[in-house]
């Protein structure tokens, strides 16, 4: 019976990891990446629409992102959305497309980004611990209802801890990869 709870908890942990990876992909690390502009919303005929749904986004060189709107009347809106985002990059447009040049990161900016990445990874670890706590509460409830024996309850908690440790290590690896990416010159 407790296997279902563990399977459910593992699915939630996988989602936490993939959410963290998506979040970290949008953090600028000195290299052009289309994911940097994924969270930008543009006013498209009065409706806030993700940038990637109104424009073609490409990376022709390591430090440049090209945004080519399908409707050229959107250029000003896209430019406004980029300026109001937390990207910290000034867009330049030639009337047909917008070019984002990714500047080299300063030492101070790298430290700020690392703090942000640490905060995000810590949030992911907290999510894992919450998932473990919820599963353990479920095991206690099942033991009270005589669905689980005391031994099964202990076994379930041990398995849950091993699972939590496994995903915590994965989060640490994701952090190390992003840290390496940010610190590369």
PDB file of C-alpha atoms in Angstrom, residues 37-156:
ATOM      1  CA  UNK A  37      13.310  35.319 -22.914  1.00  0.00           C
ATOM      2  CA  UNK A  38      10.857  32.459 -22.208  1.00  0.00           C
ATOM      3  CA  UNK A  39       9.123  34.227 -19.322  1.00  0.00           C
ATOM      4  CA  UNK A  40       8.680  37.525 -21.176  1.00  0.00           C
ATOM      5  CA  UNK A  41       5.046  38.336 -21.925  1.00  0.00           C
ATOM      6  CA  UNK A  42       4.046  40.730 -24.716  1.00  0.00           C
ATOM      7  CA  UNK A  43       0.783  42.606 -25.092  1.00  0.00           C
ATOM      8  CA  UNK A  44      -0.631  41.136 -28.294  1.00  0.00           C
ATOM      9  CA  UNK A  45      -3.925  42.816 -29.210  1.00  0.00           C
ATOM     10  CA  UNK A  46      -4.629  43.445 -25.535  1.00  0.00           C
ATOM     11  CA  UNK A  47      -3.757  39.926 -24.371  1.00  0.00           C
ATOM     12  CA  UNK A  48      -0.543  39.076 -22.539  1.00  0.00           C
ATOM     13  CA  UNK A  49       1.123  36.414 -24.682  1.00  0.00           C
ATOM     14  CA  UNK A  50       4.462  34.592 -24.247  1.00  0.00           C
ATOM     15  CA  UNK A  51       7.138  36.068 -26.519  1.00  0.00           C
ATOM     16  CA  UNK A  52       7.862  32.711 -28.152  1.00  0.00           C
ATOM     17  CA  UNK A  53       4.236  32.600 -29.391  1.00  0.00           C
ATOM     18  CA  UNK A  54       4.501  35.878 -31.334  1.00  0.00           C
ATOM     19  CA  UNK A  55       8.081  35.759 -32.605  1.00  0.00           C
ATOM     20  CA  UNK A  56      10.849  33.536 -33.877  1.00  0.00           C
ATOM     21  CA  UNK A  57      13.757  33.405 -31.403  1.00  0.00           C
ATOM     22  CA  UNK A  58      17.211  32.332 -32.527  1.00  0.00           C
ATOM     23  CA  UNK A  59      20.806  32.369 -31.312  1.00  0.00           C
ATOM     24  CA  UNK A  60      23.041  33.000 -34.341  1.00  0.00           C
ATOM     25  CA  UNK A  61      26.177  33.552 -32.232  1.00  0.00           C
ATOM     26  CA  UNK A  62      27.226  32.838 -28.622  1.00  0.00           C
ATOM     27  CA  UNK A  63      26.451  36.345 -27.329  1.00  0.00           C
ATOM     28  CA  UNK A  64      23.403  37.326 -29.416  1.00  0.00           C
ATOM     29  CA  UNK A  65      19.702  36.532 -29.415  1.00  0.00           C
ATOM     30  CA  UNK A  66      17.620  37.528 -32.425  1.00  0.00           C
ATOM     31  CA  UNK A  67      13.878  38.026 -31.989  1.00  0.00           C
ATOM     32  CA  UNK A  68      11.915  38.269 -35.217  1.00  0.00           C
ATOM     33  CA  UNK A  69       8.216  39.008 -34.629  1.00  0.00           C
ATOM     34  CA  UNK A  70       5.740  37.470 -37.031  1.00  0.00           C
ATOM     35  CA  UNK A  71       3.876  40.776 -36.998  1.00  0.00           C
ATOM     36  CA  UNK A  72       6.310  43.707 -37.361  1.00  0.00           C
ATOM     37  CA  UNK A  73       3.859  46.033 -35.568  1.00  0.00           C
ATOM     38  CA  UNK A  74       4.805  44.168 -32.358  1.00  0.00           C
ATOM     39  CA  UNK A  75       8.421  45.395 -32.348  1.00  0.00           C
ATOM     40  CA  UNK A  76       7.710  48.301 -29.942  1.00  0.00           C
ATOM     41  CA  UNK A  77       5.670  46.054 -27.613  1.00  0.00           C
ATOM     42  CA  UNK A  78       8.410  43.409 -27.538  1.00  0.00           C
ATOM     43  CA  UNK A  79      11.052  46.054 -26.897  1.00  0.00           C
ATOM     44  CA  UNK A  80       8.966  47.474 -24.034  1.00  0.00           C
ATOM     45  CA  UNK A  81       8.462  43.995 -22.537  1.00  0.00           C
ATOM     46  CA  UNK A  82      12.213  43.262 -22.662  1.00  0.00           C
ATOM     47  CA  UNK A  83      13.078  46.601 -21.046  1.00  0.00           C
ATOM     48  CA  UNK A  84      10.568  46.045 -18.237  1.00  0.00           C
ATOM     49  CA  UNK A  85      11.803  42.478 -17.611  1.00  0.00           C
ATOM     50  CA  UNK A  86      14.618  41.710 -15.169  1.00  0.00           C
ATOM     51  CA  UNK A  87      16.986  40.673 -17.975  1.00  0.00           C
ATOM     52  CA  UNK A  88      19.095  43.817 -17.724  1.00  0.00           C
ATOM     53  CA  UNK A  89      19.744  43.869 -21.475  1.00  0.00           C
ATOM     54  CA  UNK A  90      18.969  46.772 -23.799  1.00  0.00           C
ATOM     55  CA  UNK A  91      17.363  45.598 -27.025  1.00  0.00           C
ATOM     56  CA  UNK A  92      18.227  47.185 -30.363  1.00  0.00           C
ATOM     57  CA  UNK A  93      15.853  46.978 -33.289  1.00  0.00           C
ATOM     58  CA  UNK A  94      16.166  47.689 -36.988  1.00  0.00           C
ATOM     59  CA  UNK A  95      12.434  47.787 -37.681  1.00  0.00           C
ATOM     60  CA  UNK A  96      12.248  44.102 -38.624  1.00  0.00           C
ATOM     61  CA  UNK A  97      13.949  42.298 -35.761  1.00  0.00           C
ATOM     62  CA  UNK A  98      15.283  42.843 -32.268  1.00  0.00           C
ATOM     63  CA  UNK A  99      18.842  41.992 -31.353  1.00  0.00           C
ATOM     64  CA  UNK A 100      19.869  41.298 -27.761  1.00  0.00           C
ATOM     65  CA  UNK A 101      23.606  41.384 -27.168  1.00  0.00           C
ATOM     66  CA  UNK A 102      24.561  39.490 -24.018  1.00  0.00           C
ATOM     67  CA  UNK A 103      27.310  41.393 -22.189  1.00  0.00           C
ATOM     68  CA  UNK A 104      30.156  39.734 -20.291  1.00  0.00           C
ATOM     69  CA  UNK A 105      29.234  39.201 -16.658  1.00  0.00           C
ATOM     70  CA  UNK A 106      31.016  41.314 -14.077  1.00  0.00           C
ATOM     71  CA  UNK A 107      32.364  39.638 -10.950  1.00  0.00           C
ATOM     72  CA  UNK A 108      29.672  41.357  -8.885  1.00  0.00           C
ATOM     73  CA  UNK A 109      26.907  40.200 -11.228  1.00  0.00           C
ATOM     74  CA  UNK A 110      28.245  36.627 -11.080  1.00  0.00           C
ATOM     75  CA  UNK A 111      28.033  36.720  -7.275  1.00  0.00           C
ATOM     76  CA  UNK A 112      24.473  38.061  -7.440  1.00  0.00           C
ATOM     77  CA  UNK A 113      23.492  35.327  -9.889  1.00  0.00           C
ATOM     78  CA  UNK A 114      25.043  32.666  -7.664  1.00  0.00           C
ATOM     79  CA  UNK A 115      23.007  33.954  -4.703  1.00  0.00           C
ATOM     80  CA  UNK A 116      19.879  33.713  -6.830  1.00  0.00           C
ATOM     81  CA  UNK A 117      20.778  30.182  -7.965  1.00  0.00           C
ATOM     82  CA  UNK A 118      21.467  29.131  -4.341  1.00  0.00           C
ATOM     83  CA  UNK A 119      18.084  30.531  -3.311  1.00  0.00           C
ATOM     84  CA  UNK A 120      16.308  28.631  -6.092  1.00  0.00           C
ATOM     85  CA  UNK A 121      18.085  25.354  -5.262  1.00  0.00           C
ATOM     86  CA  UNK A 122      17.263  25.796  -1.582  1.00  0.00           C
ATOM     87  CA  UNK A 123      13.602  26.322  -2.508  1.00  0.00           C
ATOM     88  CA  UNK A 124      13.729  23.051  -4.460  1.00  0.00           C
ATOM     89  CA  UNK A 125      15.209  21.251  -1.439  1.00  0.00           C
ATOM     90  CA  UNK A 126      12.454  22.667   0.763  1.00  0.00           C
ATOM     91  CA  UNK A 127       9.910  21.324  -1.736  1.00  0.00           C
ATOM     92  CA  UNK A 128      11.521  17.860  -1.478  1.00  0.00           C
ATOM     93  CA  UNK A 129      11.373  17.973   2.312  1.00  0.00           C
ATOM     94  CA  UNK A 130       7.703  18.979   2.159  1.00  0.00           C
ATOM     95  CA  UNK A 131       6.975  16.057  -0.157  1.00  0.00           C
ATOM     96  CA  UNK A 132       8.783  13.707   2.266  1.00  0.00           C
ATOM     97  CA  UNK A 133       6.857  15.123   5.218  1.00  0.00           C
ATOM     98  CA  UNK A 134       3.517  14.665   3.440  1.00  0.00           C
ATOM     99  CA  UNK A 135       4.393  11.067   2.534  1.00  0.00           C
ATOM    100  CA  UNK A 136       5.492  10.301   6.102  1.00  0.00           C
ATOM    101  CA  UNK A 137       2.216  11.778   7.411  1.00  0.00           C
ATOM    102  CA  UNK A 138       0.377   9.486   5.007  1.00  0.00           C
ATOM    103  CA  UNK A 139       2.330   6.488   6.365  1.00  0.00           C
ATOM    104  CA  UNK A 140       1.404   7.423   9.961  1.00  0.00           C
ATOM    105  CA  UNK A 141      -2.240   7.706   8.965  1.00  0.00           C
ATOM    106  CA  UNK A 142      -2.099   4.301   7.270  1.00  0.00           C
ATOM    107  CA  UNK A 143      -0.537   2.756  10.373  1.00  0.00           C
ATOM    108  CA  UNK A 144      -3.278   4.237  12.620  1.00  0.00           C
ATOM    109  CA  UNK A 145      -5.903   2.831  10.264  1.00  0.00           C
ATOM    110  CA  UNK A 146      -4.117  -0.558  10.454  1.00  0.00           C
ATOM    111  CA  UNK A 147      -3.367  -0.508   6.740  1.00  0.00           C
ATOM    112  CA  UNK A 148       0.368  -0.596   7.516  1.00  0.00           C
ATOM    113  CA  UNK A 149       2.160  -2.561  10.212  1.00  0.00           C
ATOM    114  CA  UNK A 150       4.724  -0.833  12.395  1.00  0.00           C
ATOM    115  CA  UNK A 151       7.509  -2.570  10.425  1.00  0.00           C
ATOM    116  CA  UNK A 152       6.035  -1.489   7.076  1.00  0.00           C
ATOM    117  CA  UNK A 153       5.719   2.061   8.393  1.00  0.00           C
ATOM    118  CA  UNK A 154       9.402   2.057   9.313  1.00  0.00           C
ATOM    119  CA  UNK A 155      10.336   0.506   5.949  1.00  0.00           C
ATOM    120  CA  UNK A 156       8.255   3.127   4.104  1.00  0.00           C
TER     121      UNK A 156
END
